[in-house]
Each structure stands twice: as structure tokens, then as C-alpha cells.
CSV table of C-alpha atoms and ligand atoms in Angstrom, one decimal:
chain,number,residue,atom,x,y,z
A,1,UNK,CA,97.1,71.5,56.5
A,2,UNK,CA,99.5,74.1,55.2
A,3,UNK,CA,98.1,77.5,54.2
A,4,UNK,CA,99.1,76.7,50.6
A,5,UNK,CA,97.2,73.4,50.6
A,6,UNK,CA,94.3,75.0,52.3
A,7,UNK,CA,94.1,77.8,49.7
A,8,UNK,CA,94.6,75.2,47.0
A,9,UNK,CA,91.7,73.0,48.1
A,10,UNK,CA,89.6,76.1,48.6
A,11,UNK,CA,90.3,77.0,45.0
A,12,UNK,CA,89.5,73.5,43.8
A,13,UNK,CA,86.4,73.5,46.0
A,14,UNK,CA,85.0,76.8,44.6
A,15,UNK,CA,85.8,75.6,41.1
A,16,UNK,CA,83.4,72.8,41.9
A,17,UNK,CA,86.0,70.0,41.3
A,18,UNK,CA,85.7,68.6,44.9
A,19,UNK,CA,82.6,67.3,46.5
A,20,UNK,CA,81.4,69.4,49.5
A,21,UNK,CA,83.0,67.9,52.6
A,22,UNK,CA,80.6,66.2,55.0
A,23,UNK,CA,80.2,68.4,58.0
A,24,UNK,CA,82.0,66.0,60.4
A,25,UNK,CA,85.2,66.0,58.3
A,26,UNK,CA,86.2,69.4,59.6
A,27,UNK,CA,85.5,68.6,63.3
A,28,UNK,CA,88.5,67.2,65.1
A,29,UNK,CA,87.5,66.7,68.7
A,30,UNK,CA,91.1,66.5,70.0
A,31,UNK,CA,91.6,70.0,68.7
A,32,UNK,CA,88.4,71.4,70.2
A,33,UNK,CA,89.3,69.8,73.6
A,34,UNK,CA,92.5,71.8,74.0
A,35,UNK,CA,93.8,72.5,76.7
A,36,UNK,CA,92.1,69.2,77.8
A,37,UNK,CA,92.7,65.8,76.2
A,38,UNK,CA,90.0,63.9,74.4
A,39,UNK,CA,90.6,60.1,74.7
A,40,UNK,CA,89.4,56.6,73.9
A,41,UNK,CA,90.0,53.1,75.1
A,42,UNK,CA,92.1,51.6,72.3
A,43,UNK,CA,91.9,47.9,71.4
A,44,UNK,CA,94.5,46.1,69.4
A,45,UNK,CA,92.0,43.6,68.1
A,46,UNK,CA,90.8,46.5,65.8
A,47,UNK,CA,93.7,48.8,65.6
A,48,UNK,CA,95.1,48.4,62.0
A,49,UNK,CA,92.6,45.6,61.4
A,50,UNK,CA,89.5,47.6,60.9
A,51,UNK,CA,90.4,50.4,58.5
A,52,UNK,CA,87.5,52.7,59.3
A,53,UNK,CA,88.1,52.3,63.0
A,54,UNK,CA,91.7,53.2,62.6
A,55,UNK,CA,90.9,56.3,60.5
A,56,UNK,CA,88.7,57.6,63.4
A,57,UNK,CA,91.1,56.7,66.1
A,58,UNK,CA,94.2,58.2,64.5
A,59,UNK,CA,92.5,61.6,63.9
A,60,UNK,CA,90.1,62.3,66.8
A,61,UNK,CA,91.9,61.5,70.0
A,62,UNK,CA,94.8,62.9,72.0
A,63,UNK,CA,95.0,60.3,74.8
A,64,UNK,CA,94.5,56.5,74.8
A,65,UNK,CA,93.8,53.9,77.5
A,66,UNK,CA,94.6,50.3,76.5
A,67,UNK,CA,91.2,48.5,76.9
A,68,UNK,CA,92.7,45.3,78.2
A,69,UNK,CA,96.3,45.1,77.1
A,70,UNK,CA,97.8,46.3,80.3
A,71,UNK,CA,95.6,44.4,82.7
A,72,UNK,CA,97.4,41.9,84.8
A,73,UNK,CA,96.3,38.7,83.1
A,74,UNK,CA,97.4,40.1,79.7
A,75,UNK,CA,100.7,41.7,80.7
A,76,UNK,CA,102.0,39.3,83.4
A,77,UNK,CA,100.3,36.0,82.6
A,78,UNK,CA,103.0,33.9,84.4
A,79,UNK,CA,104.9,34.9,87.6
A,80,UNK,CA,107.5,37.4,86.4
A,81,UNK,CA,106.7,36.4,82.8
A,82,UNK,CA,105.8,39.6,81.1
A,83,UNK,CA,104.3,40.0,77.7
A,84,UNK,CA,104.4,43.6,76.5
A,85,UNK,CA,103.5,42.9,72.8
A,86,UNK,CA,100.0,44.2,72.7
A,87,UNK,CA,100.5,47.1,75.2
A,88,UNK,CA,103.6,48.2,73.3
A,89,UNK,CA,101.5,48.3,70.1
A,90,UNK,CA,99.2,50.9,71.6
A,91,UNK,CA,102.0,52.9,73.1
A,92,UNK,CA,103.8,53.1,69.7
A,93,UNK,CA,100.5,53.9,68.0
A,94,UNK,CA,99.8,56.8,70.4
A,95,UNK,CA,103.3,58.1,69.9
A,96,UNK,CA,102.8,58.0,66.1
A,97,UNK,CA,99.8,60.3,66.4
A,98,UNK,CA,101.3,62.5,69.1
A,99,UNK,CA,98.8,61.3,71.7
A,100,UNK,CA,99.3,60.5,75.4
A,101,UNK,CA,98.7,57.1,77.1
A,102,UNK,CA,96.9,56.4,80.4
A,103,UNK,CA,98.3,53.2,81.8
A,104,UNK,CA,95.5,50.8,83.0
A,105,UNK,CA,95.8,49.3,85.6
A,106,UNK,CA,97.8,47.8,88.5
A,107,UNK,CA,95.5,47.0,91.5
A,108,UNK,CA,92.1,45.5,90.6
A,109,UNK,CA,90.1,42.5,91.7
A,110,UNK,CA,89.3,41.3,88.2
A,111,UNK,CA,91.2,40.0,85.1
A,112,UNK,CA,94.0,38.6,87.3
A,113,UNK,CA,95.9,35.5,86.0
A,114,UNK,CA,95.3,32.2,87.8
A,115,UNK,CA,98.7,32.4,89.6
A,116,UNK,CA,97.5,35.5,91.5
A,117,UNK,CA,95.2,33.7,93.9
A,118,UNK,CA,94.6,33.4,97.6
A,119,UNK,CA,97.1,30.6,98.1
A,120,UNK,CA,99.8,33.3,98.0
A,121,UNK,CA,100.8,34.5,101.5
A,122,UNK,CA,100.5,38.2,102.1
A,123,UNK,CA,104.3,38.4,101.8
A,124,UNK,CA,104.3,36.6,98.4
A,125,UNK,CA,101.5,38.8,97.1
A,126,UNK,CA,103.2,41.9,98.3
A,127,UNK,CA,106.4,40.8,96.4
A,128,UNK,CA,104.3,40.0,93.3
A,129,UNK,CA,102.6,43.4,93.4
A,130,UNK,CA,105.8,45.4,93.9
A,131,UNK,CA,107.5,43.4,91.1
A,132,UNK,CA,104.5,43.9,88.8
A,133,UNK,CA,104.4,47.7,89.2
A,134,UNK,CA,108.2,48.1,89.2
A,135,UNK,CA,108.8,46.1,86.0
A,136,UNK,CA,106.0,47.7,84.0
A,137,UNK,CA,106.7,51.2,85.1
A,138,UNK,CA,110.4,50.7,84.2
A,139,UNK,CA,109.4,49.3,80.8
A,140,UNK,CA,107.3,52.4,80.1
A,141,UNK,CA,109.5,55.0,81.8
A,142,UNK,CA,109.1,58.4,80.1
A,143,UNK,CA,106.3,57.2,77.8
A,144,UNK,CA,103.1,57.3,79.9
A,145,UNK,CA,101.1,60.3,81.0
A,146,UNK,CA,99.4,58.6,83.9
A,147,UNK,CA,98.6,55.2,85.6
A,148,UNK,CA,95.3,53.9,86.9
A,149,UNK,CA,97.2,52.5,89.9
A,150,UNK,CA,93.9,51.7,91.6
A,151,UNK,CA,90.8,50.4,89.8
A,152,UNK,CA,87.4,49.8,91.4
A,153,UNK,CA,88.5,49.2,95.0
A,154,UNK,CA,85.7,51.1,96.8
A,155,UNK,CA,82.8,48.9,98.0
A,156,UNK,CA,79.3,49.0,96.6
A,157,UNK,CA,78.0,48.6,100.1
A,158,UNK,CA,79.2,51.9,101.6
A,159,UNK,CA,78.9,53.2,104.2
A,160,UNK,CA,78.8,49.7,105.9
A,161,UNK,CA,81.9,48.6,104.1
A,162,UNK,CA,84.5,50.9,102.6
A,163,UNK,CA,86.7,48.6,100.5
A,164,UNK,CA,85.6,45.9,98.0
A,165,UNK,CA,86.2,42.3,99.2
A,166,UNK,CA,88.9,41.0,96.9
A,167,UNK,CA,92.4,39.4,97.1
A,168,UNK,CA,94.0,42.8,97.8
A,169,UNK,CA,91.8,43.7,100.8
A,170,UNK,CA,91.8,40.1,102.0
A,171,UNK,CA,95.6,40.1,102.2
A,172,UNK,CA,96.4,43.7,103.0
A,173,UNK,CA,93.3,45.2,104.5
A,174,UNK,CA,93.2,49.0,104.3
A,175,UNK,CA,96.9,49.0,103.5
A,176,UNK,CA,96.1,47.7,100.0
A,177,UNK,CA,95.7,51.0,98.1
A,178,UNK,CA,98.5,52.9,99.9
A,179,UNK,CA,100.9,50.0,99.0
A,180,UNK,CA,100.2,50.1,95.3
A,181,UNK,CA,100.4,53.9,95.2
A,182,UNK,CA,103.6,54.0,97.2
A,183,UNK,CA,105.3,51.4,95.0
A,184,UNK,CA,104.2,53.3,91.8
A,185,UNK,CA,105.6,56.6,93.0
A,186,UNK,CA,108.9,55.0,94.1
A,187,UNK,CA,109.5,53.7,90.5
A,188,UNK,CA,108.8,56.9,88.6
A,189,UNK,CA,107.7,60.3,89.9
A,190,UNK,CA,106.5,61.5,86.5
A,191,UNK,CA,103.2,59.8,85.6
A,192,UNK,CA,100.1,61.0,87.4
A,193,UNK,CA,98.8,58.4,89.8
A,194,UNK,CA,95.1,57.8,89.6
A,195,UNK,CA,92.4,56.1,91.6
A,196,UNK,CA,89.7,55.1,89.1
A,197,UNK,CA,86.2,53.9,90.0
A,198,UNK,CA,82.6,53.7,88.9
A,199,UNK,CA,79.4,54.9,90.6
A,200,UNK,CA,81.4,57.7,92.2
A,201,UNK,CA,80.3,60.3,89.6
A,202,UNK,CA,77.6,62.0,91.6
A,203,UNK,CA,77.6,62.9,95.3
A,204,UNK,CA,76.5,59.7,96.9
A,205,UNK,CA,77.5,57.3,99.6
A,206,UNK,CA,80.2,55.6,97.5
A,207,UNK,CA,81.8,58.9,96.4
A,208,UNK,CA,81.6,60.1,100.0
A,209,UNK,CA,83.5,57.0,101.0
A,210,UNK,CA,86.2,57.6,98.4
A,211,UNK,CA,86.3,61.3,99.4
A,212,UNK,CA,87.1,60.4,102.9
A,213,UNK,CA,89.7,57.7,101.9
A,214,UNK,CA,91.5,60.1,99.6
A,215,UNK,CA,91.4,62.9,102.2
A,216,UNK,CA,93.1,60.6,104.7
A,217,UNK,CA,95.7,59.5,102.1
A,218,UNK,CA,96.5,63.2,101.4
A,219,UNK,CA,96.8,63.8,105.2
A,220,UNK,CA,99.1,60.8,105.6
A,221,UNK,CA,101.3,61.6,102.6
A,222,UNK,CA,100.1,58.6,100.5
A,223,UNK,CA,100.9,59.6,96.9
A,224,UNK,CA,97.8,60.2,94.8
A,225,UNK,CA,97.5,62.8,92.0
A,226,UNK,CA,94.1,62.3,90.5
A,227,UNK,CA,90.7,60.7,90.5
A,228,UNK,CA,89.2,58.9,87.4
A,229,UNK,CA,85.5,58.9,87.1
A,230,UNK,CA,84.5,56.0,84.8
A,231,UNK,CA,81.1,57.4,83.8
A,232,UNK,CA,79.4,54.2,82.3
A,233,UNK,CA,76.0,55.8,82.2
A,234,UNK,CA,72.4,54.8,81.3
A,235,UNK,CA,70.5,57.1,78.9
A,236,UNK,CA,68.9,60.1,80.8
A,237,UNK,CA,70.6,59.2,84.1
A,238,UNK,CA,73.5,61.6,84.4
A,239,UNK,CA,73.8,62.5,88.1
A,240,UNK,CA,72.8,66.2,88.7
A,241,UNK,CA,75.8,66.5,91.0
A,242,UNK,CA,78.5,65.4,88.6
A,243,UNK,CA,80.1,68.8,88.2
A,244,UNK,CA,79.8,69.6,91.9
A,245,UNK,CA,81.4,66.2,92.7
A,246,UNK,CA,84.3,66.7,90.3
A,247,UNK,CA,84.9,70.1,91.9
A,248,UNK,CA,85.0,68.8,95.5
A,249,UNK,CA,87.8,66.3,94.5
A,250,UNK,CA,89.6,69.0,92.5
A,251,UNK,CA,89.4,71.2,95.6
A,252,UNK,CA,91.5,68.6,97.4
A,253,UNK,CA,94.3,69.6,95.1
A,254,UNK,CA,93.8,66.7,92.7
A,255,UNK,CA,93.3,66.4,88.9
A,256,UNK,CA,90.1,64.8,87.9
A,257,UNK,CA,89.2,63.0,84.6
A,258,UNK,CA,86.3,61.4,82.9
A,259,UNK,CA,87.9,58.0,82.1
A,260,UNK,CA,85.5,55.5,80.6
A,261,UNK,CA,82.5,57.4,79.3
A,262,UNK,CA,79.7,55.6,77.4
A,263,UNK,CA,75.9,56.0,77.5
A,264,UNK,CA,73.8,52.9,77.2
A,265,UNK,CA,70.5,53.3,75.3
A,266,UNK,CA,69.2,50.1,77.0
A,267,UNK,CA,67.3,49.3,73.9
A,268,UNK,CA,67.3,49.6,70.1
A,269,UNK,CA,68.4,52.9,68.6
A,270,UNK,CA,65.9,55.5,67.3
A,271,UNK,CA,66.1,59.2,66.7
A,272,UNK,CA,64.7,60.2,70.0
A,273,UNK,CA,67.1,58.1,72.0
A,274,UNK,CA,70.0,59.4,70.0
A,275,UNK,CA,69.0,63.0,70.7
A,276,UNK,CA,68.8,62.2,74.4
A,277,UNK,CA,72.2,60.5,74.2
A,278,UNK,CA,73.7,63.6,72.6
A,279,UNK,CA,72.3,65.7,75.5
A,280,UNK,CA,73.8,63.3,78.0
A,281,UNK,CA,77.3,63.4,76.3
A,282,UNK,CA,77.1,67.2,76.3
A,283,UNK,CA,76.3,67.2,80.0
A,284,UNK,CA,79.2,65.0,80.9
A,285,UNK,CA,81.8,66.8,78.7
A,286,UNK,CA,80.5,70.2,79.8
A,287,UNK,CA,81.0,69.2,83.5
A,288,UNK,CA,84.6,68.5,82.6
A,289,UNK,CA,85.0,71.7,80.7
A,290,UNK,CA,83.5,73.7,83.6
A,291,UNK,CA,86.0,72.1,86.0
A,292,UNK,CA,89.4,73.7,85.9
A,293,UNK,CA,91.3,70.6,87.1
A,294,UNK,CA,89.5,68.2,84.7
A,295,UNK,CA,92.3,67.2,82.4
A,296,UNK,CA,90.6,64.7,80.0
A,297,UNK,CA,87.4,63.1,78.8
A,298,UNK,CA,87.8,59.6,77.4
A,299,UNK,CA,85.2,57.4,75.9
A,300,UNK,CA,85.4,53.6,76.4
A,301,UNK,CA,85.7,52.5,72.8
A,302,UNK,CA,85.1,54.3,69.6
A,303,UNK,CA,82.2,52.9,67.6
A,304,UNK,CA,79.1,51.0,68.6
A,305,UNK,CA,80.2,47.7,67.1
A,306,UNK,CA,83.3,47.5,69.2
A,307,UNK,CA,82.0,48.3,72.6
A,308,UNK,CA,82.3,46.1,75.8
A,309,UNK,CA,78.5,46.6,75.9
A,310,UNK,CA,77.0,44.7,72.9
A,311,UNK,CA,73.9,46.3,71.3
A,312,UNK,CA,74.0,49.2,73.7
A,313,UNK,CA,74.7,51.8,70.9
A,314,UNK,CA,76.8,53.5,73.6
A,315,UNK,CA,79.5,55.5,71.7
A,316,UNK,CA,79.8,58.6,69.6
A,317,UNK,CA,80.3,56.7,66.3
A,318,UNK,CA,78.0,54.1,64.9
A,319,UNK,CA,79.0,50.7,63.6
A,320,UNK,CA,79.7,52.2,60.2
A,321,UNK,CA,82.1,54.6,62.0
A,322,UNK,CA,79.9,57.6,61.1
A,323,UNK,CA,79.5,60.3,63.7
A,324,UNK,CA,76.2,60.2,65.7
A,325,UNK,CA,74.5,63.2,67.3
A,326,UNK,CA,76.6,62.5,70.4
A,327,UNK,CA,79.7,63.4,68.4
A,328,UNK,CA,78.4,66.9,67.5
A,329,UNK,CA,77.3,67.4,71.1
A,330,UNK,CA,80.8,66.6,72.4
A,331,UNK,CA,82.1,69.2,69.9
A,332,UNK,CA,79.6,71.7,71.2
A,333,UNK,CA,80.5,71.1,74.8
A,334,UNK,CA,84.3,71.5,74.1
A,335,UNK,CA,83.5,74.8,72.2
A,336,UNK,CA,81.4,76.1,75.1
A,337,UNK,CA,78.2,76.0,73.0
A,338,UNK,CA,74.8,75.2,74.8
A,339,UNK,CA,73.2,71.8,75.1
A,340,UNK,CA,71.8,70.5,71.8
B,401,NAG,C1,84.7,51.4,55.6
B,401,NAG,O1,83.9,52.5,55.2
B,401,NAG,C2,83.5,52.5,53.8
B,401,NAG,C3,82.8,53.8,53.5
B,401,NAG,O2,81.8,54.0,54.4
B,401,NAG,C4,82.7,51.2,53.5
B,401,NAG,O3,82.4,51.2,52.1
B,401,NAG,C5,83.5,50.0,53.9
B,401,NAG,O4,82.7,48.8,53.7
B,401,NAG,C6,84.0,50.1,55.3
B,401,NAG,N1,85.0,49.0,55.6
B,401,NAG,C7,84.8,48.2,56.6
B,401,NAG,C8,85.9,47.2,56.8
B,401,NAG,O5,83.9,48.3,57.5
B,402,NAG,C1,97.3,29.5,92.7
B,402,NAG,O1,98.5,30.2,92.8
B,402,NAG,C2,99.7,29.4,93.0
B,402,NAG,C3,100.8,30.3,93.2
B,402,NAG,O2,101.0,31.3,92.2
B,402,NAG,C4,99.9,28.5,91.8
B,402,NAG,O3,101.0,27.7,91.9
B,402,NAG,C5,98.6,27.7,91.6
B,402,NAG,O4,98.7,27.0,90.4
B,402,NAG,C6,97.4,28.6,91.5
B,402,NAG,N1,96.2,27.9,91.4
B,402,NAG,C7,95.4,27.8,90.3
B,402,NAG,C8,94.1,27.0,90.5
B,402,NAG,O5,95.7,28.4,89.3
B,403,NAG,C1,74.1,48.6,106.4
B,403,NAG,O1,73.9,48.0,107.6
B,403,NAG,C2,72.6,48.2,108.2
B,403,NAG,C3,72.6,47.7,109.6
B,403,NAG,O2,73.1,46.4,109.6
B,403,NAG,C4,71.6,47.6,107.2
B,403,NAG,O3,70.3,47.9,107.7
B,403,NAG,C5,71.7,48.3,105.8
B,403,NAG,O4,70.8,47.6,104.9
B,403,NAG,C6,73.1,48.1,105.3
B,403,NAG,N1,73.3,48.9,104.1
B,403,NAG,C7,73.9,48.4,103.0
B,403,NAG,C8,74.0,49.3,101.9
B,403,NAG,O5,74.3,47.2,103.0
B,404,NAG,C1,63.5,54.8,71.4
B,404,NAG,O1,64.6,54.0,71.9
B,404,NAG,C2,64.6,54.0,73.3
B,404,NAG,C3,65.9,53.2,73.8
B,404,NAG,O2,66.0,52.0,73.2
B,404,NAG,C4,63.4,53.3,73.9
B,404,NAG,O3,63.4,53.3,75.3
B,404,NAG,C5,62.2,54.1,73.4
B,404,NAG,O4,61.0,53.5,73.8
B,404,NAG,C6,62.2,54.2,71.9
B,404,NAG,N1,61.2,55.1,71.4
B,404,NAG,C7,60.4,54.9,70.3
B,404,NAG,C8,59.4,56.0,70.0
B,404,NAG,O5,60.6,53.9,69.7
B,405,NAG,C1,88.7,44.3,72.1
B,405,NAG,O1,87.3,44.4,72.3
B,405,NAG,C2,86.6,43.1,72.2
B,405,NAG,C3,85.1,43.5,72.3
B,405,NAG,O2,84.8,44.2,73.4
B,405,NAG,C4,87.1,42.3,73.4
B,405,NAG,O3,86.4,41.0,73.3
B,405,NAG,C5,88.6,42.1,73.3
B,405,NAG,O4,89.0,41.4,74.4
B,405,NAG,C6,89.3,43.4,73.2
B,405,NAG,N1,90.7,43.1,72.9
B,405,NAG,C7,91.6,43.6,73.6
B,405,NAG,C8,93.0,43.2,73.2
B,405,NAG,O5,91.4,44.4,74.5
B,406,NAG,C1,73.7,42.1,69.4
B,406,NAG,O1,75.1,42.1,69.2
B,406,NAG,C2,75.6,40.9,68.8
B,406,NAG,C3,77.1,41.0,68.8
B,406,NAG,O2,77.5,42.2,68.3
B,406,NAG,C4,75.0,40.6,67.4
B,406,NAG,O3,75.5,39.3,66.9
B,406,NAG,C5,73.5,40.5,67.5
B,406,NAG,O4,72.9,40.3,66.3
B,406,NAG,C6,72.9,41.8,68.2
B,406,NAG,N1,71.5,41.6,68.5
B,406,NAG,C7,70.6,42.5,68.2
B,406,NAG,C8,69.2,42.2,68.7
B,406,NAG,O5,70.8,43.6,67.7
């Protein structure tokens, strides 16, 4: 708002001709987050189709991740048959509100189209992977802030097994992740290359496994710039070691980011649960704020009615797109204020 408009509305306001603004109207989380980004997973099913969703999404965020639109089954449903329509819509929208985009994702065991299956030889799969990454990164050259090159590739059975059993590890073994990262860097040196995963938020066996994988990548010159910590949490269960864990990856010389934050009440909503949820959001955002190399915090969705977790009341806005206690707690954390 210009100074003139500002003074003008102030004058109107004191003259009693405008209703008092609701407290949330003045809180813009993307502004409070500076120098970090505050982000959301954007979903074209709702973008421009749910007016109240659109209002929140176009004012509050400075970085977006397409929820599904860049996943392999959506963007390359047929061999070398690309469909950029929905993904482009999000990229154009982000540009229109001066926000960044996190590309999501290249190498993942899920949401693959039927033609990417184990009848492909390792050579054919390798060719498909390289073509996938090269075509998409070429298409978005100069437009994307980062790519989740790797998504959810660390096993849930560490330390006995390091990598998840999926088509990529079946065909390429431990060369799977380096392949994807190397192809990505070869196309475009600008976007930050991420390894994104879940259950790696605290210091535990799985994050230890990732830590040792990433350390060996860095020693071997495999290109990786950053780690994404998904942070799909359950109410009251934020790991105590979150900040310490972010810091140990940052100390490797990497950026870190909270990429898919939501906090599941695991039951119907009530005032007590919403207060705890606010504390939990504060704890996570504060861990990012306290970590110099933490570049962004993104929530996975915007409002409770459009979450991948139905009935979980997991997000900072309710189904009516009104801010919940969690919204104010995020603001407090970005402003360096204590836990609510
Ligand atoms: C948008 O919000 C307004 C005001 O809260 C409400 O009256 C309206 O029904 C909402 N529209 C939709 C499509 O949810
Ligand atoms: C498996 O992949 C091959 C090669 O892309 C394809 O021809 C075949 O139709 C796929 N099988 C299924 C069941 O989709
Ligand atoms: C790892 O292997 C050991 C020995 O086979 C077994 O006792 C343990 O349960 C396994 N741990 C996991 C997490 O699978
Ligand atoms: C409040 O909601 C939470 C989450 O659904 C639930 O575990 C808890 O029992 C509820 N408390 C009350 C007092 O209803
Ligand atoms: C949008 O979100 C809904 C609900 O989670 C999901 O079913 C749908 O696939 C999403 N659409 C896109 C394009 O991501
Ligand atoms: C859970 O969510 C679904 C889909 O959003 C909705 O149809 C259903 O009524 C909800 N159930 C409860 C118990 O709130």
C-alpha cells in the first residue's frame, strides 16, 4: 500500500467509516518470513476455482510446490509424451505473485505412469530417466528455484537396509540417486538440487542413514545442494532433536528446508487440540528460523478442507479459510516471539 493510501485509509478508519480490520488481515506470513520463504503446496484443482483459497494463496506465500502436477504420472504420462498444462498453471501463478517454485519431483517410487515398470531394462530405464529430467528442466529453465530431484528414497528399515526397494534401486542399486542428481545438474546449474524425505526430521536411524549417504555424495562430488525435511507430524510429537538435526545437515554445507509441514490432530478438532497444534507449528517454524541455512518453511496445502489428509484439521487455515491459532503461531515464530 502506498503511503498515500495508507494515510487515506487511516483517516477513513479514524473517521469511523471503515469497520475495524480483523487482526489477521494485517499479518502477511511471507513478509514476516523474510529472509526466508514461506510456502505451500499448490493444487490446480482449487487454484482459481475456490475463491477464498485463491485469496489466501495469492497473499500469504512466497514459494510454491506443485502438489501433484509435476509428478511423473502427471507430467509424462506416455513415453516422451509430456503434458505441462497443469504444472505451467502453477508456475505462471507463482510468477504473477512474485513467488518462487520448488519443482517436485524426479525420482520417486510412487505416482509413476504404467509405462515406467520393471519390464524396462536398466538401459531403457536410464534413458527414460535422463530424458524425463532433461526435457522438464529445459522446459522450466530460468523459472524454478529448486528441484526435489530425489523423493523418499531412504528405507524405513535402516540400518539393515539403506535404500527403499523400488524400481530405481532394483535397476540401479546404489547408483540410483547419484544418477538423477548428476543428470539434473548437467541440464541446468541454477536450481538448487534437493533430496526430500520423511521421518528424517529428528536424529534417528533413518536420518543417520541419510546423513551418511549425503556425506559420501559430497565426498564423491555427486551434486546435491539441500535436504528437504517433509515434516508430516502428529499432534504433540515434534522430535526434540529437529533443530539439532537441521543444523548437522547445514554443517555439511547444505541448505535445509521444511518442505511439507502439516500437523495431524488425529481426531476431531477442539480448542485444546488447536492450542497444541499452534505450539507445534511454532516449534517447527522456530527450528527453521534458528537455523541459518534453513531457507524455507512450506505447508502441504493451505486449508483443512483441501489437505491430502481428510479430517485431520492439519493446516493453518480452517475449511472456511479463516486463520487458526497455528497461523498466529507461525507469525510469532517468524517474528522471533516466544511459543504461544
Ligand atoms: C468465501 O468466504 C465468504 C466469507 O467468509 C463466504 O461467505 C463464502 O461462502 C465463501 N465461498 C466459498 C466458495 O467457500
Ligand atoms: C510396462 O512397460 C512397458 C514399457 O514401457 C509397456 O509397454 C507396458 O504396457 C507396461 N505394462 C503395463 C501393465 O502397463
Ligand atoms: C535388522 O536386522 C536384525 C538382525 O537380522 C533384526 O533383529 C532387526 O529386527 C532388524 N531391524 C529392522 C529395523 O528391520
Ligand atoms: C480434543 O481433540 C483431540 C484431538 O482430536 C483429542 O485427542 C482430545 O481428546 C480432545 N479433547 C477434548 C477435551 O475433547
Ligand atoms: C488436489 O488435492 C486433492 C485433494 O487432496 C487431490 O485429490 C487432487 O489430486 C489434487 N489435485 C492436483 C492436481 O494435485
Ligand atoms: C471426513 O472428510 C470427508 C471428505 O472431506 C467428509 O466427506 C466426511 O464427512 C468427513 N467425516 C467426518 C467424520 O468429519
